[in-house]
CSV table of C-alpha atoms in Angstrom, one decimal:
chain,number,residue,atom,x,y,z
K,1,MET,CA,-68.3,27.4,55.9
K,2,GLY,CA,-65.9,26.5,52.5
K,3,ILE,CA,-67.0,27.5,49.7
K,4,ILE,CA,-68.2,23.9,48.6
K,5,SER,CA,-70.6,23.8,51.7
K,6,LYS,CA,-72.7,27.7,50.9
K,7,LEU,CA,-73.0,26.1,46.8
K,8,LYS,CA,-74.8,22.7,49.3
K,9,SER,CA,-77.1,24.1,51.3
K,10,ALA,CA,-77.7,26.9,49.3
K,11,LEU,CA,-78.4,24.0,46.5
K,12,LYS,CA,-79.9,22.1,48.4
K,13,LYS,CA,-83.3,22.1,47.4
K,14,THR,CA,-82.6,21.0,44.1
K,15,ARG,CA,-79.8,18.0,45.3
K,16,ASP,CA,-83.3,16.6,47.1
K,17,GLY,CA,-85.0,16.4,44.7
K,18,LEU,CA,-82.2,15.5,41.7
K,19,SER,CA,-81.1,12.6,44.4
K,20,ASN,CA,-84.6,11.0,45.5
K,21,ALA,CA,-85.5,11.1,42.3
K,22,LEU,CA,-82.0,8.7,41.1
K,23,SER,CA,-82.6,6.4,43.9
K,24,ASN,CA,-85.8,5.9,43.1
K,25,LEU,CA,-84.5,5.3,39.6
K,26,PHE,CA,-81.9,3.3,40.7
K,27,SER,CA,-84.0,1.0,42.9
K,28,LYS,CA,-85.7,0.5,39.6
K,29,ASN,CA,-84.6,0.4,37.0
K,30,LYS,CA,-82.0,-1.4,35.7
K,31,LEU,CA,-79.8,0.3,32.7
K,32,GLY,CA,-82.0,0.5,30.1
K,33,ASP,CA,-84.8,2.4,27.6
K,34,GLU,CA,-86.4,3.2,30.8
K,35,PHE,CA,-83.6,4.0,33.0
K,36,TYR,CA,-82.7,6.4,30.0
K,37,ASP,CA,-86.4,8.4,29.6
K,38,GLY,CA,-86.5,8.1,33.9
K,39,LEU,CA,-83.8,10.1,33.7
K,40,GLU,CA,-84.2,11.7,30.2
K,41,GLU,CA,-87.7,13.0,33.0
K,42,ILE,CA,-85.7,13.5,36.2
K,43,LEU,CA,-83.5,15.6,34.6
K,44,ILE,CA,-86.1,18.1,32.7
K,45,SER,CA,-88.0,18.3,36.2
K,46,SER,CA,-84.8,20.6,37.1
K,47,ASP,CA,-85.4,23.2,34.6
K,48,ILE,CA,-82.8,21.6,31.8
K,49,SER,CA,-83.9,21.7,28.7
K,50,VAL,CA,-85.8,18.7,26.6
K,51,THR,CA,-82.7,19.3,24.0
K,52,THR,CA,-80.1,19.2,26.9
K,53,ALA,CA,-81.3,17.0,28.7
K,54,GLU,CA,-81.9,14.5,25.4
K,55,GLU,CA,-78.2,15.6,24.9
K,56,ILE,CA,-76.7,14.4,28.1
K,57,VAL,CA,-79.1,11.5,28.3
K,58,ASP,CA,-76.9,9.9,24.9
K,59,GLU,CA,-74.5,11.0,25.6
K,60,LEU,CA,-75.0,9.5,28.7
K,61,ARG,CA,-75.7,6.1,26.7
K,62,LEU,CA,-73.0,5.7,24.3
K,63,GLU,CA,-70.5,6.2,27.4
K,64,ALA,CA,-71.8,3.6,30.0
K,65,LYS,CA,-72.5,0.8,26.6
K,66,LYS,CA,-68.8,1.2,25.5
K,67,GLU,CA,-67.2,1.4,28.9
K,68,LYS,CA,-69.9,-1.4,29.5
K,69,LEU,CA,-70.6,0.5,33.1
K,70,LYS,CA,-73.4,-0.7,35.2
K,71,ASP,CA,-72.9,0.1,38.8
K,72,ARG,CA,-73.9,2.9,40.5
K,73,GLN,CA,-71.9,5.0,41.2
K,74,PHE,CA,-69.9,4.5,37.9
K,75,VAL,CA,-73.1,5.8,36.2
K,76,THR,CA,-73.7,8.8,39.6
K,77,ASP,CA,-69.9,10.5,38.6
K,78,LEU,CA,-69.7,9.7,34.4
K,79,LEU,CA,-73.1,12.3,34.9
K,80,LYS,CA,-71.3,14.6,36.7
K,81,ASP,CA,-68.4,14.8,33.9
K,82,ILE,CA,-70.9,15.4,31.5
K,83,LEU,CA,-73.2,17.9,32.9
K,84,GLU,CA,-69.5,20.0,34.0
K,85,GLU,CA,-68.8,19.1,30.6
K,86,LYS,CA,-71.7,21.8,29.6
K,87,LEU,CA,-71.1,23.8,31.3
K,88,THR,CA,-67.6,24.2,30.6
K,89,GLU,CA,-68.4,25.0,27.2
K,90,ALA,CA,-68.8,29.0,27.0
K,91,GLU,CA,-64.9,29.7,28.2
K,92,GLU,CA,-65.1,30.9,31.9
K,93,ILE,CA,-64.2,34.3,32.7
K,94,GLU,CA,-60.9,35.6,34.8
K,95,ILE,CA,-61.9,39.1,35.3
K,96,LYS,CA,-58.7,41.3,34.7
K,97,TYR,CA,-57.3,45.0,35.6
K,98,PRO,CA,-58.6,47.5,35.8
K,99,ALA,CA,-62.2,46.2,35.3
K,100,VAL,CA,-65.1,47.5,34.9
K,101,ILE,CA,-68.4,45.7,35.2
K,102,MET,CA,-71.8,46.7,34.1
K,103,LEU,CA,-74.4,44.1,35.7
K,104,VAL,CA,-78.3,44.4,34.2
K,105,GLY,CA,-81.1,42.4,34.2
K,106,VAL,CA,-85.0,42.6,35.1
K,107,ASN,CA,-86.1,43.8,38.4
K,108,GLY,CA,-86.7,42.0,41.5
K,109,VAL,CA,-83.3,39.9,40.9
K,110,GLY,CA,-81.1,41.3,43.1
K,111,LYS,CA,-78.6,43.7,40.8
K,112,THR,CA,-78.6,46.3,43.7
K,113,THR,CA,-77.1,43.3,46.6
K,114,THR,CA,-75.4,41.9,43.1
K,115,VAL,CA,-73.0,45.1,43.1
K,116,GLY,CA,-72.0,45.3,47.4
K,117,LYS,CA,-71.7,41.8,47.3
K,118,LEU,CA,-69.1,41.6,44.2
K,119,ALA,CA,-67.7,45.2,45.9
K,120,ASN,CA,-66.1,42.9,48.3
K,121,TYR,CA,-65.5,40.0,47.1
K,122,PHE,CA,-62.5,42.5,45.3
K,123,ILE,CA,-62.4,43.4,48.5
K,124,SER,CA,-61.2,41.1,50.0
K,125,LEU,CA,-59.2,40.5,47.4
K,126,LYS,CA,-57.3,43.6,48.5
K,127,LYS,CA,-58.7,45.4,44.8
K,128,SER,CA,-60.0,49.2,45.0
K,129,VAL,CA,-63.4,49.2,44.3
K,130,THR,CA,-65.8,52.3,43.2
K,131,VAL,CA,-69.6,51.9,42.4
K,132,ALA,CA,-71.6,54.1,40.1
K,133,ALA,CA,-75.7,54.6,40.6
K,134,ALA,CA,-77.5,54.3,37.8
K,135,ASP,CA,-80.2,52.8,38.9
K,136,THR,CA,-81.7,57.0,38.8
K,137,PHE,CA,-85.0,56.1,38.4
K,138,ARG,CA,-86.4,53.7,41.2
K,139,ALA,CA,-87.1,56.0,44.1
K,140,ALA,CA,-84.1,55.6,47.1
K,141,ALA,CA,-82.1,53.1,44.9
K,142,ALA,CA,-79.1,54.9,44.9
K,143,ASP,CA,-80.0,55.1,49.6
K,144,GLN,CA,-80.4,51.3,49.4
K,145,LEU,CA,-77.0,51.1,47.1
K,146,THR,CA,-75.1,53.8,49.2
K,147,VAL,CA,-75.9,51.2,52.5
K,148,TRP,CA,-74.3,48.7,50.3
K,149,ALA,CA,-71.2,50.4,49.2
K,150,ASP,CA,-71.1,52.0,52.9
K,151,ARG,CA,-70.9,48.0,54.6
K,152,ALA,CA,-68.0,46.8,52.0
K,153,LYS,CA,-66.5,49.7,52.6
K,154,VAL,CA,-66.1,51.0,48.8
K,155,ARG,CA,-67.1,54.7,47.9
K,156,ILE,CA,-70.0,55.7,45.3
K,157,VAL,CA,-70.4,58.0,42.1
K,158,LYS,CA,-74.9,59.2,42.4
K,159,HIS,CA,-76.6,61.8,41.3
K,160,GLU,CA,-80.6,63.0,42.1
K,161,GLU,CA,-83.2,60.6,41.6
K,162,GLY,CA,-83.9,61.2,37.5
K,163,SER,CA,-80.2,61.8,36.2
K,164,ASP,CA,-79.3,60.2,33.2
K,165,PRO,CA,-77.6,56.9,34.1
K,166,SER,CA,-74.9,57.6,32.0
K,167,ALA,CA,-74.0,61.0,33.0
K,168,VAL,CA,-73.4,58.9,36.1
K,169,VAL,CA,-71.3,55.8,34.5
K,170,PHE,CA,-69.3,59.2,33.1
K,171,ASP,CA,-67.9,60.4,37.0
K,172,ALA,CA,-67.3,57.4,38.1
K,173,LEU,CA,-65.4,55.8,35.8
K,174,THR,CA,-63.6,59.8,35.5
K,175,SER,CA,-63.2,59.5,39.5
K,176,ALA,CA,-61.7,55.8,39.0
K,177,LYS,CA,-59.1,57.0,36.7
K,178,ALA,CA,-58.1,59.5,38.9
K,179,LYS,CA,-57.3,58.1,42.1
K,180,GLY,CA,-56.6,54.6,40.0
K,181,THR,CA,-59.6,52.1,41.3
K,182,ASP,CA,-58.6,48.9,40.0
K,183,VAL,CA,-62.8,48.3,39.8
K,184,VAL,CA,-65.5,50.2,39.1
K,185,ILE,CA,-69.7,47.8,39.4
K,186,ILE,CA,-71.5,49.7,37.9
K,187,ASP,CA,-75.2,49.1,38.9
K,188,THR,CA,-78.1,49.7,36.9
K,189,ALA,CA,-82.5,50.4,36.7
K,190,GLY,CA,-84.2,46.5,36.5
K,191,ARG,CA,-85.5,46.7,32.8
K,192,LEU,CA,-88.3,44.9,31.1
K,193,HIS,CA,-85.8,42.9,28.2
K,194,VAL,CA,-89.0,43.9,26.4
K,195,LYS,CA,-88.7,47.5,26.4
K,196,ALA,CA,-86.2,48.5,24.0
K,197,ASN,CA,-86.1,52.1,24.7
K,198,LEU,CA,-84.6,50.7,27.5
K,199,MET,CA,-82.3,48.2,25.9
K,200,GLU,CA,-80.7,51.6,23.7
K,201,GLU,CA,-79.9,53.6,26.9
K,202,LEU,CA,-77.9,50.1,28.8
K,203,LYS,CA,-75.7,49.9,24.5
K,204,LYS,CA,-75.3,53.9,25.8
K,205,MET,CA,-74.3,53.6,28.7
K,206,SER,CA,-72.3,50.0,27.1
K,207,ARG,CA,-70.3,53.5,24.5
K,208,VAL,CA,-69.7,55.9,28.0
K,209,VAL,CA,-67.2,52.7,29.2
K,210,GLU,CA,-65.6,52.2,25.8
K,211,ARG,CA,-65.0,55.9,25.5
K,212,GLU,CA,-63.9,57.0,28.6
K,213,CYS,CA,-62.2,53.4,29.3
K,214,PRO,CA,-60.8,51.6,26.2
K,215,THR,CA,-57.5,50.0,27.5
K,216,ALA,CA,-60.0,48.7,31.1
K,217,HIS,CA,-61.4,45.9,30.9
K,218,PHE,CA,-64.8,45.4,30.2
K,219,TYR,CA,-67.6,43.0,31.5
K,220,LYS,CA,-71.2,42.5,30.5
K,221,LEU,CA,-73.2,40.4,33.6
K,222,LEU,CA,-76.5,39.1,33.3
K,223,ILE,CA,-77.8,38.9,36.9
K,224,LEU,CA,-81.1,36.2,36.8
K,225,ASP,CA,-82.8,34.8,39.1
K,226,ALA,CA,-82.9,31.0,39.5
K,227,THR,CA,-86.1,31.0,40.7
K,228,THR,CA,-87.1,31.7,36.9
K,229,GLY,CA,-86.3,28.8,36.2
K,230,GLY,CA,-86.5,28.2,31.9
K,231,ASN,CA,-87.5,31.3,31.2
K,232,ALA,CA,-84.5,32.8,32.2
K,233,ILE,CA,-83.0,31.7,29.1
K,234,ASN,CA,-85.0,34.2,27.1
K,235,GLN,CA,-84.4,37.0,29.0
K,236,ALA,CA,-81.0,36.0,28.2
K,237,GLU,CA,-81.1,35.9,24.8
K,238,VAL,CA,-82.0,39.3,24.7
K,239,PHE,CA,-79.7,40.5,27.7
K,240,ASP,CA,-77.4,39.3,25.2
K,241,GLY,CA,-79.0,40.7,21.9
K,242,ALA,CA,-78.4,43.9,22.9
K,243,VAL,CA,-75.0,45.0,24.7
K,244,ASP,CA,-73.3,40.8,24.0
K,245,LEU,CA,-72.3,39.8,27.3
K,246,ASP,CA,-69.6,38.3,29.2
K,247,GLY,CA,-71.3,36.1,31.5
K,248,ILE,CA,-73.9,35.4,34.4
K,249,VAL,CA,-74.5,36.1,38.3
K,250,LEU,CA,-76.8,33.2,39.6
K,251,THR,CA,-78.6,34.8,42.4
K,252,LYS,CA,-81.7,33.3,45.2
K,253,LEU,CA,-80.3,29.4,44.3
K,254,ASP,CA,-81.3,27.8,47.6
K,255,SER,CA,-84.8,29.5,46.7
K,256,SER,CA,-85.2,26.9,44.2
K,257,ALA,CA,-85.6,23.5,43.6
K,258,LYS,CA,-84.6,24.4,39.5
K,259,GLY,CA,-81.1,25.3,39.5
K,260,GLY,CA,-80.1,22.7,36.6
K,261,PHE,CA,-81.1,25.8,33.8
K,262,VAL,CA,-77.7,27.1,34.7
K,263,ILE,CA,-76.9,24.1,32.0
K,264,SER,CA,-78.6,25.1,29.2
K,265,LEU,CA,-77.9,28.5,29.9
K,266,CYS,CA,-74.0,26.8,29.6
K,267,SER,CA,-74.4,24.7,26.7
K,268,GLN,CA,-76.6,26.4,24.3
K,269,LEU,CA,-75.7,29.4,24.7
K,270,GLN,CA,-72.4,29.2,25.9
K,271,ILE,CA,-72.2,32.2,27.9
K,272,PRO,CA,-71.1,31.6,31.7
K,273,VAL,CA,-71.7,31.6,35.2
K,274,ALA,CA,-69.2,34.0,36.5
K,275,PHE,CA,-70.4,34.8,39.4
K,276,VAL,CA,-73.0,32.5,41.7
K,277,GLY,CA,-74.1,33.6,45.4
K,278,THR,CA,-74.3,31.6,48.0
K,279,GLY,CA,-77.0,33.2,50.8
K,280,GLU,CA,-78.1,36.2,51.7
K,281,LYS,CA,-75.1,38.5,53.2
K,282,LEU,CA,-72.2,40.4,52.4
K,283,GLU,CA,-69.6,38.1,52.0
K,284,ASP,CA,-71.6,35.3,50.0
K,285,ILE,CA,-71.3,35.6,46.6
K,286,GLU,CA,-68.4,33.0,44.8
K,287,ALA,CA,-66.6,32.5,41.9
K,288,PHE,CA,-68.7,30.5,39.4
K,289,SER,CA,-66.7,26.3,39.6
K,290,ALA,CA,-68.5,24.1,37.5
K,291,GLU,CA,-66.7,21.1,39.5
K,292,ASP,CA,-67.7,22.3,42.7
K,293,PHE,CA,-71.3,23.9,41.7
K,294,VAL,CA,-72.0,19.9,40.1
K,295,ASP,CA,-71.0,17.9,42.6
K,296,ALA,CA,-73.7,20.3,45.9
K,297,MET,CA,-76.1,19.2,43.5
K,298,ILE,CA,-75.8,15.6,42.8
């Protein structure tokens, strides 16, 4: 299955809801106030924020009027163009090597699984990878990560449960430097974004990376569960304030009918999506493409 096919499969619930609603809207209304009000409601129901939905509809209305567009296909294509522009307002991430990638997020969003998928992704690009098991609090977290590391056939650095996470990061970086490793991926413990002490721990790990690998390209990626919908923006704001996020990794898109929150996230917070999970298998992760995402969404 190709990348776009996987995305379409993952976004099926979102696409079905949007497509059906748009079809009904086009069948009932000609372009006019009622149409645009209805379109705004559809976008909001897909978890695009009110502010972003209003911006999209205003742009669509202005452009359609200027170009005298009335045909459904032209209007749909114009909507896609505007959505793609919103998704690319935040500058796209280009991973450069050597790279250190630290994954952060709340509990249960799929960080450990994502570590395994990303490790496999970089291995497929012929890069060497080491993973750091810096989630030392959750019972058996290192064991779970070891399973994913074995599947991806990459090295893992881990300590005993309850160890200092920053010490794990230090050892993983030391080992990676000695071996000339291309990519280090750091798994961190899930944490409530309201717990200041846990955020301080993330800052400490960040300082270790910056001190030990000053010439490496350091990326802090927030793992977001797509089923969280609009509430994900609140999570992103707090984590961004703590560690200055470089990007987002989306998980569980296939379980959500409200993938539209991604558009608000990129537009309002100026944080780009770096990767998107497209399923449960090891290879089900892709670098994010705004064009492919919109095509799969509508």
